[in-house]
Coordinates of C-alpha atoms and ligand atoms in Angstrom, one line a residue:
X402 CA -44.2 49.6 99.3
X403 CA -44.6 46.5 96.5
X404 CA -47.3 46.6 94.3
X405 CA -49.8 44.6 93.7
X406 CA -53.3 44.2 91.5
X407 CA -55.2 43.9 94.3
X408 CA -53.9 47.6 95.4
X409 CA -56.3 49.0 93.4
X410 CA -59.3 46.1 92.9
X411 CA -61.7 47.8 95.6
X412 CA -61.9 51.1 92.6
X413 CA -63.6 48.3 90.4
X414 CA -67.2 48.6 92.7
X415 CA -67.7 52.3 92.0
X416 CA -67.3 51.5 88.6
X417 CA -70.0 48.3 88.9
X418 CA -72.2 49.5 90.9
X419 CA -73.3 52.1 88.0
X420 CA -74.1 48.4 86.1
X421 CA -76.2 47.3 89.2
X422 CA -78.1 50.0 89.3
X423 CA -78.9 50.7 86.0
X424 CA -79.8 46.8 85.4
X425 CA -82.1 47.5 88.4
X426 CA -83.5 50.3 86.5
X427 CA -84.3 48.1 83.6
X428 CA -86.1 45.4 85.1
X429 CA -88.2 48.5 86.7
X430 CA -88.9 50.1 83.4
X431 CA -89.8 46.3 81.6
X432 CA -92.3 45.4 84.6
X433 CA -93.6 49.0 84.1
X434 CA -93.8 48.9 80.9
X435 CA -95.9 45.2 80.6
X436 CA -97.8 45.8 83.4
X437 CA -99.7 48.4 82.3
X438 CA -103.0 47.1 80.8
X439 CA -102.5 43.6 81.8
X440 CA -105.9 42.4 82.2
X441 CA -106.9 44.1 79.3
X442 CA -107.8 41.3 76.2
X443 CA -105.7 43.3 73.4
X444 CA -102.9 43.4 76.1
X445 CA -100.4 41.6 73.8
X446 CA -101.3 44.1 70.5
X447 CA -100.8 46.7 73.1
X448 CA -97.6 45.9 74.3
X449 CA -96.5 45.1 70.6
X450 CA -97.5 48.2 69.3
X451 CA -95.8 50.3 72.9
X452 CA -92.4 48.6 72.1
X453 CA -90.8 51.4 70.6
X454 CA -92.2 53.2 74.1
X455 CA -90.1 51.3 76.3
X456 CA -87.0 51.3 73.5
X457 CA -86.9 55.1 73.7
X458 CA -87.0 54.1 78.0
X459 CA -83.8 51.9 77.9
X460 CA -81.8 53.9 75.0
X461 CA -82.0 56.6 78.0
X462 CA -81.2 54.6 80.9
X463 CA -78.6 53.4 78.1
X464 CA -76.8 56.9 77.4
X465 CA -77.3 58.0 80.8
X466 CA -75.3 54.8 81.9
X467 CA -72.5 55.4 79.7
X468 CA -72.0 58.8 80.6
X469 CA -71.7 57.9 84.1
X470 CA -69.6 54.4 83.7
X471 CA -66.9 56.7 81.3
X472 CA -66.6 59.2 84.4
X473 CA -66.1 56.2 86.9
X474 CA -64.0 54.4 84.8
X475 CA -61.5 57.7 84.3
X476 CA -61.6 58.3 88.3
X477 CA -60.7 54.6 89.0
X478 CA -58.0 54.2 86.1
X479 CA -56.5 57.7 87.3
X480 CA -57.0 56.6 91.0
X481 CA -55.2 53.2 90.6
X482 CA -52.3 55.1 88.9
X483 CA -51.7 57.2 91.4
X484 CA -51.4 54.3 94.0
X485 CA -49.2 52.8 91.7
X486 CA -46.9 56.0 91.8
X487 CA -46.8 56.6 95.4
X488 CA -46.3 52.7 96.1
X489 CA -42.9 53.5 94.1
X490 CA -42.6 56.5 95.6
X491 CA -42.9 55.0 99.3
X492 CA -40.2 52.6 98.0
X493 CA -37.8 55.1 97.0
X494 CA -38.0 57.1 99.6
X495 CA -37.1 54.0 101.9
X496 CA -33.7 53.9 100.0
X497 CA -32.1 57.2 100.9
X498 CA -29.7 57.2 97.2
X499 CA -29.7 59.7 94.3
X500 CA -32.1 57.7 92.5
X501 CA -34.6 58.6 95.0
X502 CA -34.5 62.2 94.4
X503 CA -35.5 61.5 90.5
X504 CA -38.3 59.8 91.4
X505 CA -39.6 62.7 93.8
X506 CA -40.1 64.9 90.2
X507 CA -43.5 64.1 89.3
X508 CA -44.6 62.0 86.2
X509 CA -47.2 63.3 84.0
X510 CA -49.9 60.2 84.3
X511 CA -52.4 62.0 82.5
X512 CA -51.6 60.3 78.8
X513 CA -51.4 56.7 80.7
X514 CA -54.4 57.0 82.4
X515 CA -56.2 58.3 79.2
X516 CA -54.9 55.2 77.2
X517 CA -55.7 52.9 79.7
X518 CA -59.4 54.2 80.8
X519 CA -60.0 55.0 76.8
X520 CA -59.1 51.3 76.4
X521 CA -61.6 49.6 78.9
X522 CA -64.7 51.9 77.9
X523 CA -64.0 50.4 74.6
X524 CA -64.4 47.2 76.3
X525 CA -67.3 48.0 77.9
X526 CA -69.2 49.2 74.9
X527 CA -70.7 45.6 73.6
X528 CA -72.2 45.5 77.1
X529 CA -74.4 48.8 76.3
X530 CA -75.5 47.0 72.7
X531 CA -76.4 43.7 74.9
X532 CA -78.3 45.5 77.7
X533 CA -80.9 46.8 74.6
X534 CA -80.8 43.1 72.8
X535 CA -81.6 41.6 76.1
X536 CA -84.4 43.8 77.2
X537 CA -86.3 43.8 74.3
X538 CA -86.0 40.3 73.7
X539 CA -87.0 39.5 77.2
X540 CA -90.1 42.0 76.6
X541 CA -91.0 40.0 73.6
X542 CA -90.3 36.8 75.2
X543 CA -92.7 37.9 78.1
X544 CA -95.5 38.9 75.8
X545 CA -95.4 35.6 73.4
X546 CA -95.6 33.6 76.8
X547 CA -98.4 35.6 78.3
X548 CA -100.2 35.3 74.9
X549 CA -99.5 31.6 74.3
X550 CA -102.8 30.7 75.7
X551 CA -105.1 33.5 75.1
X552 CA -108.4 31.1 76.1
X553 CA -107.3 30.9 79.5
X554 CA -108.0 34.4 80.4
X555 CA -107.0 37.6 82.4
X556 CA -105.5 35.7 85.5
X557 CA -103.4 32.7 83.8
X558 CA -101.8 35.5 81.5
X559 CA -100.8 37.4 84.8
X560 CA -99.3 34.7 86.3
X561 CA -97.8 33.8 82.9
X562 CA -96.2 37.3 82.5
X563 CA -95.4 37.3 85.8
X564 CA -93.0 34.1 85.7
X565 CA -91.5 35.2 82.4
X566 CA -90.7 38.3 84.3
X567 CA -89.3 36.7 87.4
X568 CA -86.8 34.4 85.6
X569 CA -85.5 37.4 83.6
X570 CA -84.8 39.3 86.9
X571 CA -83.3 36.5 88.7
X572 CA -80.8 36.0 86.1
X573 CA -80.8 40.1 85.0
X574 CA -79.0 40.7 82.0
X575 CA -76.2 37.8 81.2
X576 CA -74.7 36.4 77.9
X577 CA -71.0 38.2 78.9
X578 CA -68.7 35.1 78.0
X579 CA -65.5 36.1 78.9
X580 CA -62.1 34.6 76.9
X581 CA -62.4 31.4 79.4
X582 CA -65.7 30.7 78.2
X583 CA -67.3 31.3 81.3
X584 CA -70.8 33.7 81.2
X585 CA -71.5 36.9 83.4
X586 CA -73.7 39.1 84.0
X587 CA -73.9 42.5 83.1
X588 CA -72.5 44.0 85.9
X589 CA -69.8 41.2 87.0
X590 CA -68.8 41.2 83.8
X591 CA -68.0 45.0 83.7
X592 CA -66.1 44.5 87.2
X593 CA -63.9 42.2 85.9
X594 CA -62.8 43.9 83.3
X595 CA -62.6 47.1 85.4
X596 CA -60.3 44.9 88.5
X597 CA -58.1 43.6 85.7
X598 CA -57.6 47.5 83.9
X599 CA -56.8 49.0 87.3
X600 CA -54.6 46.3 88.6
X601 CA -52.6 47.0 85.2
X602 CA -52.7 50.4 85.6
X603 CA -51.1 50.0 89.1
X604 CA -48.3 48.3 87.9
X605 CA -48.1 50.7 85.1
X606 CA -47.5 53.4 87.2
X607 CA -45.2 51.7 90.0
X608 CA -42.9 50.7 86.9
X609 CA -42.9 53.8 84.9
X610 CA -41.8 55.6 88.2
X611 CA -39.4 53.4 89.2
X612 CA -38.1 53.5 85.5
X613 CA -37.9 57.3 86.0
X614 CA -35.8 56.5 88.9
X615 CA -33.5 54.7 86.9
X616 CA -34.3 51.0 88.3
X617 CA -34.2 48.8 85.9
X618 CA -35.1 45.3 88.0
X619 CA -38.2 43.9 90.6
X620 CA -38.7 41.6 92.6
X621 CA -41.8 39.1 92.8
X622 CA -43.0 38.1 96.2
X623 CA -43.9 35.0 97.5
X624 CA -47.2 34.4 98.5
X625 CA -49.3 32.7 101.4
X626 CA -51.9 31.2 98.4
X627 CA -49.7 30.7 95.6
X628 CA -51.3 29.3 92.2
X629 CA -49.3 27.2 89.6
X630 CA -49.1 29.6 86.9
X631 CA -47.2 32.0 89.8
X632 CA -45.0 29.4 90.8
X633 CA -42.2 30.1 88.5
X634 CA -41.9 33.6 89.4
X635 CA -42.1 33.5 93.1
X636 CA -39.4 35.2 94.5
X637 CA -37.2 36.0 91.6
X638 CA -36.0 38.9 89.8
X639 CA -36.9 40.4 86.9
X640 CA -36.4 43.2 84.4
X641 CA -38.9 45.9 84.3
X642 CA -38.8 45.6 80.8
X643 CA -37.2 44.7 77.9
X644 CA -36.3 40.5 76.6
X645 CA -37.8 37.6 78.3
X646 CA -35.5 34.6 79.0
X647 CA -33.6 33.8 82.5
X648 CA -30.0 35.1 82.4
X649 CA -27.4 36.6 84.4
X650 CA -27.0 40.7 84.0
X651 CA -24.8 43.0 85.4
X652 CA -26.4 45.8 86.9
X653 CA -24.7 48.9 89.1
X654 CA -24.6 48.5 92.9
X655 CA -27.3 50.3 94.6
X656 CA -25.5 51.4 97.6
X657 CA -23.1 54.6 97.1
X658 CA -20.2 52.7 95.8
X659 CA -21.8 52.2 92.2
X660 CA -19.9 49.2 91.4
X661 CA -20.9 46.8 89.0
X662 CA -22.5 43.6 90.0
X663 CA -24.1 40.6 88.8
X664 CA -27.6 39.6 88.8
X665 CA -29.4 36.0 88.1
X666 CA -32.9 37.2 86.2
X667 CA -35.9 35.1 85.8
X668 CA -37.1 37.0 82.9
X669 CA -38.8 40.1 82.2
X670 CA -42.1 41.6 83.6
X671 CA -44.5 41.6 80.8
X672 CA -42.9 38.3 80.4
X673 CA -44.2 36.9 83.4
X674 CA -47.6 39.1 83.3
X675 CA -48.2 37.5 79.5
X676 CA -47.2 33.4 81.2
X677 CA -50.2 34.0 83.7
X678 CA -48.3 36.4 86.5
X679 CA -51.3 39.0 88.4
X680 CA -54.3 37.1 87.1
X681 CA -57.2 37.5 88.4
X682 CA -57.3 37.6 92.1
X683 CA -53.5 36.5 92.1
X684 CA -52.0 37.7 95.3
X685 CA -48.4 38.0 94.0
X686 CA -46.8 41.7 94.0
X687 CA -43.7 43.2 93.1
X688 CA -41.0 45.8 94.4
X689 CA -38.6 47.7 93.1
X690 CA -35.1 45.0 93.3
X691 CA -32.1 47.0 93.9
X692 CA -29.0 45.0 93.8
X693 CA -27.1 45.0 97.8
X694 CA -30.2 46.1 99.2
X695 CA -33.0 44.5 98.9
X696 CA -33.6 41.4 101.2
X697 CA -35.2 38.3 100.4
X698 CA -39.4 38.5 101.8
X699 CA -40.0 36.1 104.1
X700 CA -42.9 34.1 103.3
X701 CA -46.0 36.1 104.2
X702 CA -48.2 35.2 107.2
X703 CA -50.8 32.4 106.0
X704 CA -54.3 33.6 106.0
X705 CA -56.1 31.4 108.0
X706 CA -58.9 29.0 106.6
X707 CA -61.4 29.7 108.5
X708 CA -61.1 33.3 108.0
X709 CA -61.4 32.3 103.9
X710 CA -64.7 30.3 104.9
X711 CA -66.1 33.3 106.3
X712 CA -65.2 35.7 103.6
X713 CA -66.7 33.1 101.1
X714 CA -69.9 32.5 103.4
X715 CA -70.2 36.6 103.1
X716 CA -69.5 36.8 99.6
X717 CA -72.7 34.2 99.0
X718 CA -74.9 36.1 101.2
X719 CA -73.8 39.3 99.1
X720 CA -75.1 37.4 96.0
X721 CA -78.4 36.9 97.6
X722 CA -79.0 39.9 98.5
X723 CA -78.1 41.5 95.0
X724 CA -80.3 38.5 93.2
X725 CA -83.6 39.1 95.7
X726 CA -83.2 43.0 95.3
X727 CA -83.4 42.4 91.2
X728 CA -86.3 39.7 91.7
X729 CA -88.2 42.8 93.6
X730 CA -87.5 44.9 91.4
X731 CA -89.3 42.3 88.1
X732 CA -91.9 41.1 90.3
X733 CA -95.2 42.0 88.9
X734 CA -97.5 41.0 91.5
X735 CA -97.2 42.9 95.1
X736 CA -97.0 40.1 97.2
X737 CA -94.2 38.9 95.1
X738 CA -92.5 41.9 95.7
X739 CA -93.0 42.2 99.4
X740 CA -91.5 38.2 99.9
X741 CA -88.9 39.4 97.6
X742 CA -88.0 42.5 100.0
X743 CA -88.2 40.5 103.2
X744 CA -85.9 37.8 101.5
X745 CA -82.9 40.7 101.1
X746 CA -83.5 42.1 104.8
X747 CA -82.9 38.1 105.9
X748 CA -79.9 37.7 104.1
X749 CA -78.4 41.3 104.9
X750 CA -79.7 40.6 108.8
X751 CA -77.4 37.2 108.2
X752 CA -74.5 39.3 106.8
X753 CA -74.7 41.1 110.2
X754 CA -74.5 38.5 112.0
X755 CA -71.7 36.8 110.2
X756 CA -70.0 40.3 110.7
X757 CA -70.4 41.2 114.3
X758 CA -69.4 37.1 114.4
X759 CA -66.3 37.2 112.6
X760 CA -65.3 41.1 112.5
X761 CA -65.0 40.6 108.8
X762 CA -65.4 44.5 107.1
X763 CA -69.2 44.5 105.8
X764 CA -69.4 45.7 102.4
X765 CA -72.6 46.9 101.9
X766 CA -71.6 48.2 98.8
X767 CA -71.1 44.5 97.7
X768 CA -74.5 43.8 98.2
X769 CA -75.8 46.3 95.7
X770 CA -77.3 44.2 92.9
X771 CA -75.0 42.1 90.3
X772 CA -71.8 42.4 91.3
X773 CA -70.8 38.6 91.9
X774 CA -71.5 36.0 89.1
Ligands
LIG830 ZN1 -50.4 34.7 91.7

């Protein structure tokens, strides 16, 4: 079985989800927090005074988050590993040889996975400092609107609060720029970065064991939507490790005989990975190459447009659910709230639809809130 990224990129929701649902949390706790008192005249010296209050209320959301997100993150790293491991495994037991045999002795994962998950809650760490920034700047923001026109009384302060509030919780927390430039929020951001760490840690573990196999070359497929920066390594082989740099190597026959033969490379693997090879969402994967055996992959079966429509039609209603959920969750007024509710039963009555349609797989999980940009 070959091995690709997108083996392991469904592990990346557990781990996002956390995100949502904390974010969801904090809009609850800031509405909370400035609605108390609102029609009160010292509101605003109130709130000013309560902001340590709701500080102590999102350092806890906060700690309880990263507890729970350093859990996830282990489970999914380790989880992708082992799928990495048994794709190997699957193709070495397809091969009846010696070398399959090695790779049935188990590989102790335990200091990869740890390196790997250890390396993306680092990663995740200036999101827990922006989450607190971004509250409490969006609290202040709130009040110094609301107050801006102090004259105007109880009611246009409401309504002033109110709007501050909304646009906060349509957006929820953003300000994640990734190394493209491009912003996220919160909790896309953090399931990015978790779909690239278990995608690497999927290869990891499907070359380690093929390595302890004593396979030394792979073998890219060739994809239905190829992308430019994939284009040179389509179909080629390359070395699981080592150099970069096409050449010709000569590498022991697979089959029983064990002679040498010779083998046109395209490069090395980390090689290809570093020119742009398994970016995001790239649908390239590799297999274990051994020299005699291994046949050519035909070209995969082209998915068909329409189908791609209809996944991208979903994937928008997903997004509307997940933004009308947090614009409940920040709306200050009830019948705000209530137009915001019946807005995410629409749109997940229209993802029904589309599903019993199209017989697409419903994600409900997708449509927890956050988890597309
Ligand atoms: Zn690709």
């Amino acid at each position: 079985m070959a091995i690709s990224p997108a083996t392991a990129e469904d592990l990346a929701r557990a781990v996002a989800m956390l995100y949502e649902q904390a974010e969801l949390t904090l809009i609850d706790r800031l509405r909370e927090a400035l609605a108390a008192g609102i029609d009160s005249p010292r509101w605003a010296d109130l709130k000013l005074a309560a902001l340590g209050d709701l500080q102590a209320a999102i350092t806890e959301v906060i700690a309880a988050l990263e507890t729970d997100a350093s859990g996830a993150i282990h489970q999914a790293v380790s989880e992708a590993y082992d799928r990495g491991q048994q794709a190997a495994v699957a193709e070495l037991g397809a091969v009846a040889t010696g070398q399959a045999a090695a790779a049935a002795v188990a590989l102790p994962s335990a200091p990869a996975v740890d390196r790997l998950a250890a390396a993306l809650v680092s990663e995740t760490g200036p999101v827990h400092l922006r989450i607190l920034r971004a509250t409490l700047d969006t609290y202040r923001t709130v009040i110094a609107e609301a107050s801006a026109a102090p004259l105007l009384g109880a009611q246009t302060r409401r309504q002033a609060a109110a709007r501050a509030l909304a646009s906060f919780a349509a957006r929820g927390v953003t300000g994640f720029v990734d190394r493209r430039g491009r912003a996220w929020n919160m909790a896309s951001y953090v399931e990015m970065a978790t779909r690239s760490a278990v995608g690497r840690a999927a290869i990891e573990a499907h070359s380690d064991r093929l390595s302890a196999a004593g396979i030394e070359l792979v073998m890219v497929s060739d994809a239905p939507e190829e992308c430019p920066r994939c284009k040179p390594w389509e179909g080629k082989v390359l070395t699981r490790g080592g150099a970069g740099g096409a050449r010709t190597i000569e590498v022991e026959h697979a089959t029983e005989d064990g002679r040498m033969v010779k083998v046109r490379v395209a490069g090395s693997l980390p090689e290809a990975r570093s020119a742009g090879l398994f970016h995001p969402n790239c649908r390239h994967d590799v297999r274990a190459f051994l020299p005699g055996m291994t046949r050519r992959p035909g070209p995969k079966e082209q998915r068909s447009r329409a189908t791609y429509e209809q996944s991208q039609k979903q994937r928008y209603l997903e997004r509307q659910v997940r933004a009308w959920k947090r614009k409940a969750a920040g709306a200050l007024e009830e019948g705000e709230r209530k137009r915001a509710t019946a807005h995410v039963r629409a749109y997940q009555a229209r993802i029904r639809e589309l599903v019993a349609e199209t017989g697409l797989p419903r994600k409900s999980h997708r449509e927890q809130t956050g988890g597309a940009r």
